[in-house]
PDB file of C-alpha atoms in Angstrom:
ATOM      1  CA  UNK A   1       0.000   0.000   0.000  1.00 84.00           C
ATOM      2  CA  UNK A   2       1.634   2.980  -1.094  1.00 91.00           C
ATOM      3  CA  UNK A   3       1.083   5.456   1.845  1.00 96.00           C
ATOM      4  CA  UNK A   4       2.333   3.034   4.584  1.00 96.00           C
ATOM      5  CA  UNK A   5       6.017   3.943   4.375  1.00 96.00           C
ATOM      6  CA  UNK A   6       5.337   7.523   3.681  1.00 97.00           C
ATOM      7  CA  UNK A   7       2.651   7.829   6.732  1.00 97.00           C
ATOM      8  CA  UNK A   8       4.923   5.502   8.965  1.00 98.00           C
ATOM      9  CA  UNK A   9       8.154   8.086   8.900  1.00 97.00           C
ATOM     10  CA  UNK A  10       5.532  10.936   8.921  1.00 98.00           C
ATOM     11  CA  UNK A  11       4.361   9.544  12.295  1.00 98.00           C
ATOM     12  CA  UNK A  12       7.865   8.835  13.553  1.00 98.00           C
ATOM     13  CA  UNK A  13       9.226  12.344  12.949  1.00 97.00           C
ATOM     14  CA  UNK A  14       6.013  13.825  14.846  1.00 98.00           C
ATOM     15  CA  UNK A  15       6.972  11.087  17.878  1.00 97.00           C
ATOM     16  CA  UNK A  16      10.456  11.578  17.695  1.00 97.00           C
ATOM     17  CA  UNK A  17       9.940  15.812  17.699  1.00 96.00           C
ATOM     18  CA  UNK A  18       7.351  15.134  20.663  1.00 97.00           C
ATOM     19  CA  UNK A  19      10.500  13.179  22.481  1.00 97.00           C
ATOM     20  CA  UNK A  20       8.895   9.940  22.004  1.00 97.00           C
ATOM     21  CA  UNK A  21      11.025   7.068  21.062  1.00 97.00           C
ATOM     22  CA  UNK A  22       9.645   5.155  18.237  1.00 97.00           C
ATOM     23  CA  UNK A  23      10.446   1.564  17.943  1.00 98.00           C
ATOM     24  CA  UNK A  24       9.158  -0.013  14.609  1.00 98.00           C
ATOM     25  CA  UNK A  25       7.698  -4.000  14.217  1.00 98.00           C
ATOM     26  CA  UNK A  26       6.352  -5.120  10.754  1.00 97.00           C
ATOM     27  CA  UNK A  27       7.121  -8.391   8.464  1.00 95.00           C
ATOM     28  CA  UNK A  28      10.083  -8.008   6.477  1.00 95.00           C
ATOM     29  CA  UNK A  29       8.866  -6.051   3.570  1.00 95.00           C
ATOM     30  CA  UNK A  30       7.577  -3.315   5.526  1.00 96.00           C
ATOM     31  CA  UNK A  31      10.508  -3.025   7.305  1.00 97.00           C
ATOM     32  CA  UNK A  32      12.840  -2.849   4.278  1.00 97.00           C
ATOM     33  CA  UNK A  33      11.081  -0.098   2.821  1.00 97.00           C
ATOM     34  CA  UNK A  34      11.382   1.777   5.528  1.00 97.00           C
ATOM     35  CA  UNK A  35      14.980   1.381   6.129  1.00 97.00           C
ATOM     36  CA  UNK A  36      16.167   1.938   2.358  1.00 97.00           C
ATOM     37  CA  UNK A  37      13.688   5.079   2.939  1.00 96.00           C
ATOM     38  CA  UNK A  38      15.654   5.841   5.254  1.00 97.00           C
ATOM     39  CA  UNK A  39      18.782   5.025   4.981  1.00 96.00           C
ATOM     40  CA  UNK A  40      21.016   6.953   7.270  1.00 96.00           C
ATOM     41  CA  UNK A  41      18.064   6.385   9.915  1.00 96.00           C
ATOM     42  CA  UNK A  42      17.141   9.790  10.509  1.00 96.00           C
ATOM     43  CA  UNK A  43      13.753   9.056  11.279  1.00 96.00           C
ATOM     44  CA  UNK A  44      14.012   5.023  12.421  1.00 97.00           C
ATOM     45  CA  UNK A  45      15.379   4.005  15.360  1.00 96.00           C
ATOM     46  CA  UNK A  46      14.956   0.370  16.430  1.00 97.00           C
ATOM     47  CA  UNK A  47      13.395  -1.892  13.842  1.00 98.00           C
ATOM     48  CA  UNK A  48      12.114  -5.411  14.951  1.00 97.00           C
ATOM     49  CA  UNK A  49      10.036  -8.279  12.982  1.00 96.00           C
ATOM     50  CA  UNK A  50       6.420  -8.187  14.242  1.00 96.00           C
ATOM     51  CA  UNK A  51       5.929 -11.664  15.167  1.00 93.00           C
ATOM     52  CA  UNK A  52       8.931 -11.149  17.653  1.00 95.00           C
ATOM     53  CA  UNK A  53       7.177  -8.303  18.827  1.00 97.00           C
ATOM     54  CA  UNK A  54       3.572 -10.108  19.561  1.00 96.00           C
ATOM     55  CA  UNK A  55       6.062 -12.655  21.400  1.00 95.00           C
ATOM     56  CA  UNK A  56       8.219 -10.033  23.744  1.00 97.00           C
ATOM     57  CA  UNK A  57       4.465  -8.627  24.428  1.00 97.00           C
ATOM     58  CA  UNK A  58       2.727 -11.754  25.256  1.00 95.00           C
ATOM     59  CA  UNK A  59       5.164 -12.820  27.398  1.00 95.00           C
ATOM     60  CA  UNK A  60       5.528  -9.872  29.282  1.00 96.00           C
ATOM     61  CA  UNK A  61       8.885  -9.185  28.412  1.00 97.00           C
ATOM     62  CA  UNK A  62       8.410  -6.137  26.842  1.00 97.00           C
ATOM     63  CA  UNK A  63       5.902  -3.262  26.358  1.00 97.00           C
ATOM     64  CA  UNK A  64       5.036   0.123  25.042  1.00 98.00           C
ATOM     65  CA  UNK A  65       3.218   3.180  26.157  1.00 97.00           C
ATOM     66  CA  UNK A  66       1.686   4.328  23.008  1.00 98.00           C
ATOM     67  CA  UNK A  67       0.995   1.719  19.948  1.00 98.00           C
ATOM     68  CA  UNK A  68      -0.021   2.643  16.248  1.00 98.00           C
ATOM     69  CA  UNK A  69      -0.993  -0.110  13.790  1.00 98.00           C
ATOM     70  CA  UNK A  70      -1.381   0.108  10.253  1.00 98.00           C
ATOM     71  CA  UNK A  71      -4.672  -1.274   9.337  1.00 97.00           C
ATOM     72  CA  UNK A  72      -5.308  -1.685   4.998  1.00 96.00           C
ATOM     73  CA  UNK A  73      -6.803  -5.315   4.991  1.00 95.00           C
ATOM     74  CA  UNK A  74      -8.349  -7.842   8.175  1.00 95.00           C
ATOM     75  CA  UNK A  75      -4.719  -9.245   9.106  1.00 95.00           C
ATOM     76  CA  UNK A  76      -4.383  -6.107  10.077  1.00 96.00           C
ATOM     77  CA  UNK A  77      -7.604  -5.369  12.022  1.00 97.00           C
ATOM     78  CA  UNK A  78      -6.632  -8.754  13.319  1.00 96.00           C
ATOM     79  CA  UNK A  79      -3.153  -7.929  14.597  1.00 97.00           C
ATOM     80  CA  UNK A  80      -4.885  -4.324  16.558  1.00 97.00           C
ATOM     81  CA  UNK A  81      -6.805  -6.716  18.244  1.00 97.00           C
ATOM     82  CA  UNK A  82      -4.231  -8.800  19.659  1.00 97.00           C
ATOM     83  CA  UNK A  83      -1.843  -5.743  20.167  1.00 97.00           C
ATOM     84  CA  UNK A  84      -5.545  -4.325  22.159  1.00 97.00           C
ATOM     85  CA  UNK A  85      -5.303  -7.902  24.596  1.00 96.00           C
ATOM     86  CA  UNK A  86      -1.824  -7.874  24.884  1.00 97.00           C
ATOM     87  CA  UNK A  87      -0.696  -4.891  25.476  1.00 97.00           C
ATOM     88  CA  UNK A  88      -0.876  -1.735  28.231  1.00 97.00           C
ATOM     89  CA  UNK A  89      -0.331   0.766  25.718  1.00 98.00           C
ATOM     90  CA  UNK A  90      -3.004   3.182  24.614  1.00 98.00           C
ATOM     91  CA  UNK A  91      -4.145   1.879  21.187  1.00 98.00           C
ATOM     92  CA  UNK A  92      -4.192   4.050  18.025  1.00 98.00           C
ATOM     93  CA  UNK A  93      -5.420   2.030  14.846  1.00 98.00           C
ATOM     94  CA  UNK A  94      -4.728   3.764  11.155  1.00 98.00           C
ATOM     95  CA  UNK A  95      -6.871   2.697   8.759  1.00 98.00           C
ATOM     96  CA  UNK A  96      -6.823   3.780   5.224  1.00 97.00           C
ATOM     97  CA  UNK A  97      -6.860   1.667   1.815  1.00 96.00           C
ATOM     98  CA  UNK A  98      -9.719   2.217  -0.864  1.00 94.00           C
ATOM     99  CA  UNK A  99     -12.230   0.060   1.182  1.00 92.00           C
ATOM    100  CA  UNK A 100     -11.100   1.382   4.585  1.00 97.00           C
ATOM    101  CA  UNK A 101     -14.208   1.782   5.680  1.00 97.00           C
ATOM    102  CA  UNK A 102     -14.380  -2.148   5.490  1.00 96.00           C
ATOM    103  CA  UNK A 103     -11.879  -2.432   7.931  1.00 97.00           C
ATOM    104  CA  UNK A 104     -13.143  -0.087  10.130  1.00 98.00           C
ATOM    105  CA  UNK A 105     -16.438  -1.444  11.058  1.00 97.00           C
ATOM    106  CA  UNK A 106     -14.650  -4.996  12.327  1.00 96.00           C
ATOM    107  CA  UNK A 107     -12.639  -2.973  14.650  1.00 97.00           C
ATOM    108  CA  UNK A 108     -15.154  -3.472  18.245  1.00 94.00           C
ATOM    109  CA  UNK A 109     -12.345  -2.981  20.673  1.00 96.00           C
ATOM    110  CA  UNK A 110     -10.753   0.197  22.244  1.00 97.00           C
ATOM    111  CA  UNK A 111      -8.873   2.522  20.242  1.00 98.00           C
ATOM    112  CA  UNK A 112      -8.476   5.293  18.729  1.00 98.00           C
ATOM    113  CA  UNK A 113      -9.345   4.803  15.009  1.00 98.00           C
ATOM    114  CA  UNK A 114      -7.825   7.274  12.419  1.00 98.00           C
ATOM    115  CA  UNK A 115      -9.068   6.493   8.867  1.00 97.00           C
ATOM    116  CA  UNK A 116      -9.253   7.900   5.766  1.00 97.00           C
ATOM    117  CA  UNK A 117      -9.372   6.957   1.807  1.00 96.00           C
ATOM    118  CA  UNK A 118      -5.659   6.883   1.112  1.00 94.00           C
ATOM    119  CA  UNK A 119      -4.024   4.260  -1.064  1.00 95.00           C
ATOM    120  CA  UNK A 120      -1.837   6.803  -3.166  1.00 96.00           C
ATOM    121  CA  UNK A 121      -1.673  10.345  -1.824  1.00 96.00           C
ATOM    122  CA  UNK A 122      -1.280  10.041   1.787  1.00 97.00           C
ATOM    123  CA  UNK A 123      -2.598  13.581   2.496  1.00 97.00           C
ATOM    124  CA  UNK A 124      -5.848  12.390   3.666  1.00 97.00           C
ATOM    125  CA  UNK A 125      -4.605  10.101   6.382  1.00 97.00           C
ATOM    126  CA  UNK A 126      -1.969  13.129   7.616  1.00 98.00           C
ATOM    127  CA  UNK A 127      -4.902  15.516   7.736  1.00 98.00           C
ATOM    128  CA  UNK A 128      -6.408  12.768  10.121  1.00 97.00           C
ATOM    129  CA  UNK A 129      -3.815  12.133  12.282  1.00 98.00           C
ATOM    130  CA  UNK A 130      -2.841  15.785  12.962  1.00 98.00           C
ATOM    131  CA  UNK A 131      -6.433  16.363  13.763  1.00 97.00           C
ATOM    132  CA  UNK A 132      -5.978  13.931  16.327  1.00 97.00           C
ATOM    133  CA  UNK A 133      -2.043  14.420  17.482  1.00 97.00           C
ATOM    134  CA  UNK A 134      -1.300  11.613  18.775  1.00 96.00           C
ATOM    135  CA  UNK A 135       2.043  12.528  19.865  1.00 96.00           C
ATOM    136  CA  UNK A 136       0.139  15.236  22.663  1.00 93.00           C
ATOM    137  CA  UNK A 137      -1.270  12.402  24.311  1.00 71.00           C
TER     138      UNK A 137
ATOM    139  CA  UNK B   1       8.200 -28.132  17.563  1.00 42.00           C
ATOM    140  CA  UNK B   2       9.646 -24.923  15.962  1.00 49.00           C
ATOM    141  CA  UNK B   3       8.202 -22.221  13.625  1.00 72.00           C
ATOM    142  CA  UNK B   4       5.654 -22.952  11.583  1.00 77.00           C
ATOM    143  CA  UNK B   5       8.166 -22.772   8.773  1.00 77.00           C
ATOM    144  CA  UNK B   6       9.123 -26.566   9.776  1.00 80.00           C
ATOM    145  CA  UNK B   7       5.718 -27.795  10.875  1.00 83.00           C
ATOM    146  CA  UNK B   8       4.234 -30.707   8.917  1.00 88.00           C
ATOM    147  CA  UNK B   9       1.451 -28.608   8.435  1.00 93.00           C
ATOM    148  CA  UNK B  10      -1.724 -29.308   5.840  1.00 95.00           C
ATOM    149  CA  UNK B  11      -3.038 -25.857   4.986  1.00 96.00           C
ATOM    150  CA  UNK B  12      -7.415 -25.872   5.782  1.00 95.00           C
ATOM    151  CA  UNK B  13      -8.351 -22.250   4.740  1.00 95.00           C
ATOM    152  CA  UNK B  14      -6.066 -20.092   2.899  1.00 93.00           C
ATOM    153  CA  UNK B  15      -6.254 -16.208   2.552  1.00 88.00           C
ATOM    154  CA  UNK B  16      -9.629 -15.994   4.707  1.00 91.00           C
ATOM    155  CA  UNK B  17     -10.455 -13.055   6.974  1.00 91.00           C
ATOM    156  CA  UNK B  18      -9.872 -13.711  10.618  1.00 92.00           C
ATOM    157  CA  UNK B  19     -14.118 -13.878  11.446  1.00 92.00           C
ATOM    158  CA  UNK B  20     -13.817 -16.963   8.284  1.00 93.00           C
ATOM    159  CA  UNK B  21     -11.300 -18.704   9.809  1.00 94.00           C
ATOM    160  CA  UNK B  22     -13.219 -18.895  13.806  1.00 94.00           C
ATOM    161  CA  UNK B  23     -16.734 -19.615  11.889  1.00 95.00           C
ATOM    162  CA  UNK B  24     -15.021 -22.621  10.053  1.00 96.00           C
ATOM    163  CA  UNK B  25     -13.376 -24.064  12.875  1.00 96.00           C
ATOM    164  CA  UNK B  26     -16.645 -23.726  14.887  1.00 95.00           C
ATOM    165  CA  UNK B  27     -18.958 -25.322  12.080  1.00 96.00           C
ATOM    166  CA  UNK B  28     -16.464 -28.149  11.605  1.00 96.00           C
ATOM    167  CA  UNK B  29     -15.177 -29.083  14.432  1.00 96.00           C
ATOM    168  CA  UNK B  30     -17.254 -30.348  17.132  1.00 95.00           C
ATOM    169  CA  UNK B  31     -14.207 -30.189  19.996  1.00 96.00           C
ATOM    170  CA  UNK B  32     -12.760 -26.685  20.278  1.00 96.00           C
ATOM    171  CA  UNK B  33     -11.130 -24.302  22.763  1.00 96.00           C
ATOM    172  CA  UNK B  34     -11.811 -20.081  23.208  1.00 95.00           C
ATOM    173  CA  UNK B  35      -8.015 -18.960  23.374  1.00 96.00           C
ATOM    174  CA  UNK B  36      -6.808 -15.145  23.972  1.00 95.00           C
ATOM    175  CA  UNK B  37      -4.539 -13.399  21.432  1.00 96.00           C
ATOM    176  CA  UNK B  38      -1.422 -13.949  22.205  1.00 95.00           C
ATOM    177  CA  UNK B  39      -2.124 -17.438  23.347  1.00 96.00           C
ATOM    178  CA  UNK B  40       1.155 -20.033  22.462  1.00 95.00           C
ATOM    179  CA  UNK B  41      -0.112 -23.134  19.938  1.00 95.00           C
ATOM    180  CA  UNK B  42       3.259 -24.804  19.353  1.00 93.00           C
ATOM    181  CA  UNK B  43       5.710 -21.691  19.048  1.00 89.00           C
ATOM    182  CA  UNK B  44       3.309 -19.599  17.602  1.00 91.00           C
ATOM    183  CA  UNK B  45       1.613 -16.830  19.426  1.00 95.00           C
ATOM    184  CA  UNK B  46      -2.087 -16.991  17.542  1.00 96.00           C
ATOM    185  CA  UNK B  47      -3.323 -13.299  16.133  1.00 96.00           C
ATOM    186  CA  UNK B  48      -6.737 -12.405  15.981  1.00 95.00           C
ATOM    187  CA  UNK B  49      -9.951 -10.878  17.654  1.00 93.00           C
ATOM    188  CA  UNK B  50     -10.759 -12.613  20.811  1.00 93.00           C
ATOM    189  CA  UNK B  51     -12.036 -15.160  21.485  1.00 92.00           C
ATOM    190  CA  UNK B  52      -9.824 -17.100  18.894  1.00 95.00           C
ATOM    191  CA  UNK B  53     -11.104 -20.944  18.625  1.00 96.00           C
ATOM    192  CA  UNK B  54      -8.606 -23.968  18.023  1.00 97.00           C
ATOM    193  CA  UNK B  55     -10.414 -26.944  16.497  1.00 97.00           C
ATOM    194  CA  UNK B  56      -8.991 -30.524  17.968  1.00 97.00           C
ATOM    195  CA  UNK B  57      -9.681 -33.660  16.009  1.00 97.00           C
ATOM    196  CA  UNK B  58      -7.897 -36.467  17.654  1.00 97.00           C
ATOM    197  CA  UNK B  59      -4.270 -35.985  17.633  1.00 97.00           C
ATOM    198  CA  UNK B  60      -4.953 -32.819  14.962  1.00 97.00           C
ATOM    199  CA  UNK B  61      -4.831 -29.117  16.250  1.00 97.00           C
ATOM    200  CA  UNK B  62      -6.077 -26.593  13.402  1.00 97.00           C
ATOM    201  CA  UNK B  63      -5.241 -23.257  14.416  1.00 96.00           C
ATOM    202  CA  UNK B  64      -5.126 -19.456  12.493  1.00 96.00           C
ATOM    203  CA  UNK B  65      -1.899 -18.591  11.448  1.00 95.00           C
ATOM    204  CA  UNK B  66      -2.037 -14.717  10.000  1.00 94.00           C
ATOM    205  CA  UNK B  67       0.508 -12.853   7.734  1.00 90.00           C
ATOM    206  CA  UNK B  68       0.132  -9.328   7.426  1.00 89.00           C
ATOM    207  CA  UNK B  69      -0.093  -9.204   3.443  1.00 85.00           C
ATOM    208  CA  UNK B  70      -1.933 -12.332   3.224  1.00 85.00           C
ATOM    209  CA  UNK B  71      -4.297 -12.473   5.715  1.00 89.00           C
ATOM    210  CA  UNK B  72      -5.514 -15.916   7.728  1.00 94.00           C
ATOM    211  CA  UNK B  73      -4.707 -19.264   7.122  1.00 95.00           C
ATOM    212  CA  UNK B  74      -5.718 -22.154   9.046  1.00 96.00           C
ATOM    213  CA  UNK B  75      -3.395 -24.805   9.150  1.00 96.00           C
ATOM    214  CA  UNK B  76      -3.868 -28.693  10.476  1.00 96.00           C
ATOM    215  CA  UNK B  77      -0.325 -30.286  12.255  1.00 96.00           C
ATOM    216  CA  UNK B  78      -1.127 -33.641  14.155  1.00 96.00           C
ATOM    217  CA  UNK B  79       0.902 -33.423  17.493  1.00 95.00           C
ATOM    218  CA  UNK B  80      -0.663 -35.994  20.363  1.00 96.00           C
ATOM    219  CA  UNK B  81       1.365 -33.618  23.399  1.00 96.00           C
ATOM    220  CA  UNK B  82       0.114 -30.580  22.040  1.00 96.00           C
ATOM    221  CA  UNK B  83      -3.428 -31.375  21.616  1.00 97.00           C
ATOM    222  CA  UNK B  84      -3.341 -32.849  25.233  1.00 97.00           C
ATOM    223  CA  UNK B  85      -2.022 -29.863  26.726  1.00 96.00           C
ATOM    224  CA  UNK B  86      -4.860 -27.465  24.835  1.00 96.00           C
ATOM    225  CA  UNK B  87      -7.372 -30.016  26.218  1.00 95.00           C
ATOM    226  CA  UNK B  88      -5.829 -29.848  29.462  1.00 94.00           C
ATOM    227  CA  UNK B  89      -6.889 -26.058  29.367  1.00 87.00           C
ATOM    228  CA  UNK B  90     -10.747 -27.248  29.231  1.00 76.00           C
ATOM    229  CA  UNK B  91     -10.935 -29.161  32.491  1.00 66.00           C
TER     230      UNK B  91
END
């Protein structure tokens, strides 16, 4: 989906500007783009595989205050819930995609949902999120 | 038993949405088990909206398995100690 990566460091300068420290967990392909985006790491600081991540969480090794995921299809509705049972940290979900509105209506846990009908021009989701600034919380 | 990656695993459902995947399980599988997210089947920690239901058939545990791109898969690996210790969790 074409706005991930640019959303994703979008979000991470915001955090890191707020004096959040942004770790990063996807599957290997979401990961790589980000780090060829950004290659000297300017925006990325630690990058982990996402599976590892659901397994530091579970077992309590490991936690967050604050956790965003990026919601385009029902694996990822699917990994917000888990992240929602798992985890202490307050929940944002991101949903955008050309049927995000799909999406949306599975998601019947807490969060806060951010959507919008991005797939190309990510403008609409980052009008979203700064309405919401997550990075004030 | 290690990642799924070296399971003996028959795949049941492939590229189904999570709610598939539970209602397929239920309406197939007359033993079952409610899990949480998170919850360990083998070395795999299961993803998904709670509750999230296992099937057991005999020595046979069929269990959701999601990739982000590709959504939901459930997948069928016959392990006797495993599927003892999930029905251990009913009693």
């Amino acid at each position: 989906m074409p706005v991930q990566t640019s959303i994703a460091l979008y979000l991470l300068n915001r955090l890191k500007k707020a004096g959040i420290t942004p770790v990063v967990a996807g599957n290997k392909a979401a990961n790589t783009l980000l780090v060829v985006a950004d290659t000297e790491r300017h925006y990325l600081g630690e990058v982990m595989d996402l599976d590892r991540a659901v397994a530091l969480i579970s077992d309590a090794k490991r936690d967050f205050d604050l956790c965003f995921v990026f919601i385009h299809n029902d694996a990822g509705v699917s990994y917000a819930a888990t992240m929602g049972a798992i985890s202490k940290a307050k929940l944002y979900t991101l949903v955008y995609g050309e049927h995000f509105e799909d999406q949306v209506h599975k998601i019947d846990f807490p969060c806060t949902t951010i959507a919008a009908k991005a797939v190309h021009n990510p403008l609409p989701l980052k009008k979203a999120i700064d309405e919401v600034k997550p990075w004030d919380a | 038993m290690g990642c799924v990656e070296s399971m003996n695993y028959e795949i049941v459902l492939r590229d189904a949405t999570f709610k598939e995947s539970r209602d397929y399980i239920k309406s197939h599988f007359r033993e079952y088990i409610d899990v949480p997210p998170g919850f360990k089947v083998f070395d795999v920690h299961v993803i998904g909206l709670p509750p999230i239901s296992i099937g057991l058939d005999g020595d046979f545990i069929i269990f959701p398995y999601t990739k982000p791109c590709h959504g939901t898969f459930l997948l069928r690996v016959e392990d006797r100690e495993e599927a003892a210790r999930l029905r251990a969790r009913k009693k």
